[in-house]
Coordinates of C-alpha atoms and ligand atoms in Angstrom, one line a residue:
M1 CA -6.2 58.5 -178.8
S2 CA -5.1 56.7 -182.0
I3 CA -4.2 53.1 -181.5
E4 CA -0.9 51.9 -182.9
I5 CA -0.9 48.2 -181.8
W6 CA -4.2 46.5 -182.5
L7 CA -5.8 43.5 -180.9
S8 CA -6.2 41.7 -184.2
S9 CA -5.9 43.4 -187.6
P10 CA -6.0 42.1 -191.2
H11 CA -2.8 40.6 -192.5
M12 CA -2.7 40.3 -196.3
G13 CA -0.4 37.8 -197.9
G14 CA 0.1 39.6 -201.2
T15 CA -1.7 37.4 -203.7
E16 CA -5.2 38.6 -202.7
I17 CA -5.1 41.4 -205.2
K18 CA -4.3 39.0 -208.1
Y19 CA -7.7 37.2 -207.5
V20 CA -9.5 40.6 -207.1
N21 CA -8.0 41.8 -210.4
Q22 CA -9.2 38.6 -212.1
A23 CA -12.7 39.4 -210.9
F24 CA -12.4 42.9 -212.4
D25 CA -10.8 41.7 -215.6
T26 CA -13.6 39.2 -216.2
N27 CA -16.3 41.5 -214.9
W28 CA -17.4 39.0 -212.2
I29 CA -18.4 41.8 -209.8
A30 CA -21.3 40.0 -208.4
P31 CA -22.3 37.6 -205.6
L32 CA -21.3 34.6 -207.7
G33 CA -18.3 33.7 -209.9
P34 CA -15.1 31.7 -210.2
N35 CA -13.6 33.2 -206.9
V36 CA -16.7 32.1 -204.9
N37 CA -16.4 28.6 -206.2
G38 CA -12.6 28.5 -205.8
F39 CA -12.8 29.8 -202.3
E40 CA -15.3 27.2 -201.4
T41 CA -13.1 24.4 -202.8
D42 CA -10.1 25.8 -201.0
L43 CA -12.0 25.7 -197.7
E44 CA -13.3 22.2 -198.3
K45 CA -9.7 21.0 -198.9
F46 CA -8.4 22.8 -195.9
L47 CA -11.0 21.3 -193.6
N48 CA -9.9 17.9 -194.8
Q49 CA -13.3 16.2 -194.3
E50 CA -16.1 15.2 -196.5
V51 CA -17.7 18.6 -196.3
K52 CA -19.5 21.0 -198.6
V53 CA -19.0 24.7 -198.0
A54 CA -21.3 27.6 -198.9
A55 CA -19.5 31.0 -199.0
L56 CA -21.8 33.7 -197.5
S57 CA -21.8 37.4 -196.7
S58 CA -21.1 36.9 -193.0
G59 CA -20.7 34.4 -190.2
T60 CA -24.0 35.7 -188.7
A61 CA -25.7 34.9 -192.0
A62 CA -24.2 31.4 -191.9
L63 CA -25.6 30.9 -188.4
H64 CA -29.0 32.2 -189.5
L65 CA -29.2 29.8 -192.4
A66 CA -28.0 26.9 -190.2
L67 CA -30.9 27.6 -187.8
I68 CA -33.4 27.7 -190.7
E69 CA -32.0 24.4 -192.0
C70 CA -32.5 23.0 -188.5
N71 CA -36.2 24.1 -188.8
V72 CA -35.9 26.5 -185.9
G73 CA -39.0 28.7 -185.9
H74 CA -41.3 30.9 -183.9
G75 CA -41.7 29.8 -180.3
D76 CA -38.9 27.3 -180.4
E77 CA -35.9 27.2 -178.0
V78 CA -32.2 26.9 -179.0
I79 CA -29.4 26.2 -176.5
C80 CA -26.5 28.6 -176.9
Q81 CA -23.1 29.0 -175.1
S82 CA -23.4 32.2 -172.9
L83 CA -19.8 33.2 -173.1
T84 CA -19.6 34.3 -176.7
F85 CA -20.1 37.2 -179.1
S86 CA -23.7 38.3 -179.6
A87 CA -23.7 37.1 -183.2
S88 CA -23.9 33.5 -181.8
A89 CA -27.2 34.2 -180.3
N90 CA -28.9 37.0 -182.4
P91 CA -29.9 34.8 -185.3
I92 CA -31.9 32.6 -182.8
V93 CA -34.0 35.7 -182.2
Y94 CA -34.2 36.5 -185.9
Q95 CA -36.1 33.2 -186.2
G96 CA -38.6 34.2 -183.4
A97 CA -37.0 31.6 -181.1
T98 CA -35.7 32.0 -177.6
P99 CA -32.0 31.3 -176.7
V100 CA -31.4 29.2 -173.6
F101 CA -27.9 30.1 -172.3
V102 CA -25.4 27.6 -170.8
D103 CA -22.3 28.3 -168.7
S104 CA -18.7 27.4 -169.7
E105 CA -16.3 25.0 -168.1
K106 CA -12.8 25.7 -166.9
D107 CA -10.6 23.7 -169.3
T108 CA -11.7 25.2 -172.6
W109 CA -13.9 28.1 -171.5
N110 CA -16.6 26.6 -173.8
M111 CA -19.9 25.0 -173.3
C112 CA -20.0 23.0 -170.1
P113 CA -21.3 19.5 -170.9
V114 CA -22.7 19.1 -167.4
A115 CA -24.7 22.3 -167.6
L116 CA -25.7 21.5 -171.2
R117 CA -27.2 18.1 -170.1
E118 CA -29.0 19.8 -167.2
A119 CA -30.4 22.4 -169.6
V120 CA -31.6 19.8 -172.1
V121 CA -33.2 17.6 -169.5
D122 CA -34.9 20.5 -167.8
R123 CA -36.3 22.0 -171.0
I124 CA -37.6 18.6 -172.1
S125 CA -39.3 18.2 -168.7
R126 CA -41.1 21.6 -169.5
N127 CA -42.2 20.2 -172.9
K128 CA -39.7 22.6 -174.6
K129 CA -37.3 20.3 -176.3
P130 CA -34.5 22.5 -177.8
K131 CA -34.4 22.5 -181.6
A132 CA -30.6 23.0 -181.8
I133 CA -27.4 23.5 -179.8
V134 CA -25.0 26.3 -180.6
A135 CA -21.5 25.6 -179.2
V136 CA -18.6 27.9 -179.8
N137 CA -14.8 27.4 -180.0
L138 CA -13.8 30.6 -178.1
Y139 CA -10.7 32.5 -179.1
G140 CA -9.8 29.4 -181.2
M141 CA -10.0 26.8 -178.4
P142 CA -11.9 23.7 -179.4
A143 CA -14.9 22.9 -177.2
K144 CA -15.1 19.4 -175.5
M145 CA -16.7 18.1 -178.7
D146 CA -16.9 14.4 -177.7
E147 CA -19.0 15.2 -174.6
I148 CA -21.1 17.7 -176.4
L149 CA -21.8 15.5 -179.4
A150 CA -22.7 12.6 -177.2
I151 CA -25.4 14.7 -175.5
A152 CA -26.6 16.0 -178.9
A153 CA -26.9 12.4 -180.1
E154 CA -28.5 11.1 -177.0
F155 CA -31.3 13.6 -177.2
D156 CA -31.3 13.8 -181.0
I157 CA -30.7 17.5 -181.2
P158 CA -28.6 19.0 -184.1
L159 CA -25.3 20.7 -183.1
I160 CA -24.3 23.9 -184.8
E161 CA -20.6 24.5 -184.3
D162 CA -19.8 28.3 -184.2
A163 CA -16.2 28.0 -185.5
A164 CA -16.0 31.8 -186.4
E165 CA -12.9 32.1 -184.3
S166 CA -11.4 28.7 -184.8
L167 CA -10.5 28.1 -188.5
G168 CA -7.2 26.2 -188.3
S169 CA -7.9 24.7 -184.9
T170 CA -8.3 21.0 -184.4
Y171 CA -9.7 18.6 -181.8
K172 CA -8.2 15.1 -181.8
G173 CA -6.7 15.9 -185.2
R174 CA -10.0 16.9 -186.8
S175 CA -10.7 20.4 -188.1
C176 CA -12.9 22.7 -186.1
G177 CA -16.0 23.6 -188.1
T178 CA -16.6 20.0 -189.2
F179 CA -18.0 18.6 -185.9
G180 CA -21.6 19.8 -185.9
H181 CA -24.6 19.1 -188.3
F182 CA -23.5 22.5 -189.5
G183 CA -20.4 24.6 -188.9
I184 CA -20.0 28.3 -189.3
L185 CA -16.9 30.3 -190.2
S186 CA -16.3 34.1 -190.3
F187 CA -14.0 36.2 -192.4
N188 CA -14.6 39.5 -190.7
G189 CA -11.7 42.0 -190.6
N190 CA -10.6 40.9 -187.2
K191 CA -10.6 37.1 -187.7
I192 CA -7.6 34.9 -188.4
I193 CA -8.1 35.4 -192.2
T194 CA -10.5 37.9 -193.7
T195 CA -12.4 38.7 -196.9
S196 CA -13.0 42.2 -195.4
G197 CA -16.4 40.8 -194.4
G198 CA -17.8 37.3 -195.1
G199 CA -18.6 33.9 -193.7
A200 CA -19.3 30.4 -194.7
L201 CA -21.6 27.5 -193.8
V202 CA -20.0 24.1 -193.5
C203 CA -22.4 21.3 -194.5
H204 CA -22.2 17.5 -194.6
S205 CA -24.2 16.9 -197.7
K206 CA -24.7 18.5 -201.1
E207 CA -28.4 18.9 -200.4
D208 CA -27.7 21.0 -197.3
K209 CA -25.3 23.2 -199.2
D210 CA -27.6 23.6 -202.2
R211 CA -30.4 24.6 -199.8
A212 CA -28.1 27.2 -198.2
V213 CA -27.1 28.6 -201.6
F214 CA -30.8 28.7 -202.6
L215 CA -31.9 30.6 -199.5
S216 CA -28.9 32.9 -199.7
T217 CA -29.8 34.0 -203.2
Q218 CA -33.4 35.1 -202.6
A219 CA -35.0 31.6 -202.8
R220 CA -35.7 31.8 -206.5
D221 CA -37.7 28.9 -207.9
K222 CA -36.7 27.4 -211.3
A223 CA -38.6 29.6 -213.8
P224 CA -37.7 32.2 -216.4
H225 CA -39.4 34.9 -214.4
Y226 CA -38.9 35.7 -210.7
Q227 CA -41.0 33.0 -208.9
H228 CA -40.8 32.4 -205.1
S229 CA -42.4 29.8 -202.9
E230 CA -40.3 30.6 -199.9
I231 CA -38.8 33.6 -198.1
G232 CA -35.2 34.1 -199.2
Y233 CA -32.2 36.1 -198.1
N234 CA -29.4 38.1 -199.8
Y235 CA -26.6 36.3 -198.0
R236 CA -24.2 35.1 -200.8
M237 CA -20.6 36.1 -200.8
S238 CA -19.4 38.6 -203.4
N239 CA -16.9 37.4 -206.0
V240 CA -14.6 40.3 -205.1
S241 CA -14.5 39.4 -201.4
A242 CA -14.0 35.7 -202.3
G243 CA -10.9 36.8 -204.3
I244 CA -9.4 38.2 -201.1
G245 CA -10.4 34.9 -199.4
R246 CA -8.5 32.8 -202.0
G247 CA -5.4 34.8 -201.4
Q248 CA -5.8 34.5 -197.7
M249 CA -6.2 30.7 -197.9
E250 CA -2.6 30.5 -199.4
V251 CA -1.3 32.0 -196.1
L252 CA -3.7 30.5 -193.5
N253 CA -1.2 28.0 -192.1
S254 CA 1.3 30.7 -191.6
R255 CA -1.3 32.9 -189.9
V256 CA -2.0 30.1 -187.5
E257 CA 1.7 29.8 -186.9
G258 CA 2.0 33.6 -186.3
R259 CA -0.9 33.6 -183.8
R260 CA 0.6 30.7 -182.0
K261 CA 3.9 32.4 -181.8
M262 CA 2.2 35.4 -180.1
H263 CA 0.8 32.9 -177.6
D264 CA 4.3 31.5 -177.0
F265 CA 5.5 35.0 -176.4
Y266 CA 2.9 35.7 -173.8
A267 CA 3.6 32.3 -172.2
E268 CA 7.3 33.4 -171.9
I269 CA 6.7 36.8 -170.4
T270 CA 3.9 35.8 -168.0
R271 CA 5.7 32.8 -166.6
N272 CA 7.0 34.8 -163.6
M273 CA 4.2 37.2 -163.2
D274 CA 2.3 36.5 -160.0
G275 CA -1.4 36.1 -160.4
V276 CA -1.3 36.2 -164.2
E277 CA -2.5 33.1 -166.0
L278 CA -2.5 32.6 -169.8
F279 CA -5.4 30.7 -171.3
C280 CA -3.8 27.5 -172.7
E281 CA -4.9 24.2 -174.3
P282 CA -5.8 21.6 -171.5
N283 CA -4.0 18.7 -173.3
T284 CA -2.8 17.6 -176.7
D285 CA -6.3 16.6 -177.9
F286 CA -6.8 20.4 -178.3
F287 CA -4.9 22.4 -180.9
S288 CA -5.9 26.1 -180.9
N289 CA -5.2 28.6 -183.6
H290 CA -4.9 31.0 -180.6
W291 CA -6.8 33.6 -182.6
L292 CA -6.6 35.8 -179.5
S293 CA -4.3 35.3 -176.5
V294 CA -6.1 35.9 -173.2
I295 CA -4.9 36.2 -169.6
T296 CA -6.8 35.9 -166.4
I297 CA -5.7 38.1 -163.5
D298 CA -6.0 37.1 -159.9
E299 CA -6.2 40.5 -158.3
A300 CA -5.4 39.2 -154.8
K301 CA -2.1 37.9 -156.0
A302 CA -1.2 40.4 -158.7
S303 CA -2.4 43.5 -156.8
K304 CA -3.7 44.7 -160.2
N305 CA -6.8 44.0 -162.1
R306 CA -7.7 43.8 -165.8
E307 CA -8.6 47.5 -166.0
D308 CA -5.2 48.5 -164.6
L309 CA -3.6 46.6 -167.4
R310 CA -6.1 47.7 -170.1
L311 CA -5.6 51.4 -169.2
A312 CA -1.8 51.1 -169.1
F313 CA -1.9 49.5 -172.6
L314 CA -4.2 52.3 -173.8
E315 CA -1.8 54.9 -172.4
D316 CA 0.8 53.5 -174.8
K317 CA -1.7 53.3 -177.7
I318 CA -2.0 49.5 -177.4
E319 CA -5.4 48.0 -177.8
S320 CA -6.6 45.2 -175.4
R321 CA -10.2 44.2 -174.5
P322 CA -12.2 42.5 -171.8
I323 CA -13.4 39.0 -172.9
W324 CA -16.9 38.6 -174.3
K325 CA -19.5 39.6 -171.7
P326 CA -21.7 36.5 -171.2
M327 CA -25.0 36.7 -173.0
H328 CA -27.1 36.0 -169.9
M329 CA -25.6 39.2 -168.4
Q330 CA -26.6 41.3 -171.4
P331 CA -29.6 43.6 -171.0
V332 CA -31.1 42.4 -174.3
F333 CA -31.2 38.8 -173.1
K334 CA -32.1 39.4 -169.4
D335 CA -35.3 37.3 -169.6
A336 CA -33.6 34.3 -171.3
P337 CA -33.3 31.1 -169.3
Y338 CA -29.7 30.3 -168.0
Y339 CA -28.1 27.0 -166.8
G340 CA -24.9 26.8 -164.9
G341 CA -23.0 28.6 -162.2
D342 CA -20.9 31.8 -162.2
F343 CA -17.8 30.5 -164.1
A344 CA -18.3 32.7 -167.2
E345 CA -19.2 35.7 -165.1
K346 CA -16.0 35.4 -163.1
L347 CA -13.9 35.0 -166.2
F348 CA -15.5 38.1 -167.7
E349 CA -14.5 40.1 -164.6
N350 CA -10.9 39.0 -164.6
S351 CA -9.8 38.3 -168.2
L352 CA -8.3 40.4 -170.9
C353 CA -7.7 39.8 -174.6
L354 CA -4.2 40.8 -175.6
P355 CA -2.8 42.0 -179.0
S356 CA -2.6 38.8 -181.0
G357 CA -2.1 39.7 -184.6
S358 CA 0.1 37.6 -186.8
N359 CA 1.6 40.8 -188.2
L360 CA 3.0 42.2 -184.9
T361 CA 6.7 42.9 -185.0
D362 CA 9.5 42.4 -182.5
A363 CA 9.3 46.1 -181.7
D364 CA 5.6 45.7 -181.0
R365 CA 6.3 42.8 -178.7
A366 CA 8.9 44.7 -176.9
R367 CA 6.4 47.5 -176.3
I368 CA 3.8 45.1 -175.0
E369 CA 6.2 43.4 -172.7
K370 CA 7.4 46.7 -171.3
V371 CA 3.8 47.7 -170.3
M372 CA 3.1 44.3 -168.8
V373 CA 6.3 44.1 -166.8
N374 CA 5.7 47.6 -165.6
V375 CA 2.1 47.0 -164.4
F376 CA 2.8 43.7 -162.7
S377 CA 6.1 44.5 -161.0
N378 CA 4.8 47.9 -159.8
K379 CA 2.8 46.6 -156.8
K380 CA 0.6 48.7 -154.6
L381 CA 2.3 50.8 -152.0
S382 CA 0.4 49.0 -149.3
D383 CA 2.2 45.8 -150.2
S384 CA 5.6 47.2 -149.6
I385 CA 4.9 48.5 -146.1
V386 CA 3.6 45.1 -144.9
P387 CA 6.5 43.6 -142.8
Ligands
LIG401 C1 -17.1 37.0 -185.5 C2 -18.1 36.0 -184.8 C3 -19.3 35.7 -185.4 C4 -19.9 36.5 -186.5 O1 -19.3 36.5 -187.7 P1 -19.5 37.8 -188.7 O2 -18.8 37.3 -189.9 O3 -18.9 39.0 -188.0 O4 -21.0 37.9 -188.9 C5 -20.1 34.7 -184.8 N1 -19.6 34.1 -183.7 C6 -18.5 34.3 -183.1 C7 -18.0 33.6 -181.9 C8 -17.6 35.3 -183.7 O5 -16.5 35.6 -183.1

């Protein structure tokens, strides 16, 4: 069946093509050039902190380089939020290290500080002090950064902030992506802005950025011939992709507004739906870009579960999706250590990501609303015969 309303699709602003044409006109069709530098400067300004940004080929590549810069190597352990996309964890394995997964907490759905502390203390008692912590801002929601940073500082472990989904979000007024020793951003096609595919590493010093650029361009030593003292990677962003990124930066604020408007729409229509709860910011310290709007369904109250809604959407050619399946439940990570309870597991069973694009129309919203009202007012027959 062909989908007509997507979960999250690219939303061009119009000026992207101007920068792409400039790349063609000047023949900068390479993983370097004025758009790459311009895009990095745009991001640095947007993040509004003393940061240095390296534009890369993907968010996954950015995370890989962050781990390398944190000296994660063979046999090491890295703590990682369990409830996330696999790209948060895979680069740990690229480095020959083992992920140690940690549960989420109920306010932000992100790394639980209590379980994090338990994990750090227990790994240290086994003589396996974690080399880094990867915390995620899921669906745009900032994690409890004060608590997480305090634990990272107490045990002197670098924090890598996976902000792939949270560009435009803030915590206590500060931009997501700038909290950790490193932050990572993604510009994949489904993210809040896109370069068709791409990512960035957010650094706090010129040295760290220079090292990321060096590693991402095959680790070439200074010499007229090709000379290498280290293993490098081909991870730099293309000047053509960066052109799309520069155009997208001009509309980023309005994309955040658009996604937040979708969230308001869901708040409005779910208000009177029994057993349906929208994932919201816990208080005003947290400002989410609401990259995706997500609901949790209490089947006992709603008489419907997330599959009932997902399939009803699909019937009307509307895409929706269960939330990320926690990494500690994934076959590929079945042997990895895990700390916490069953919070992430329960969320996974009962939550659904809803169409959230900034380019959805009033007609799209009307279609979405109709399906949801239909599913949640149409209770099971057994309910109506109960006296
Ligand atoms: C998208 C995403 C990534 C990976 O980014 P790519 O650019 O697709 O490599 C990493 N972490 C999270 C949480 C993501 O959503």
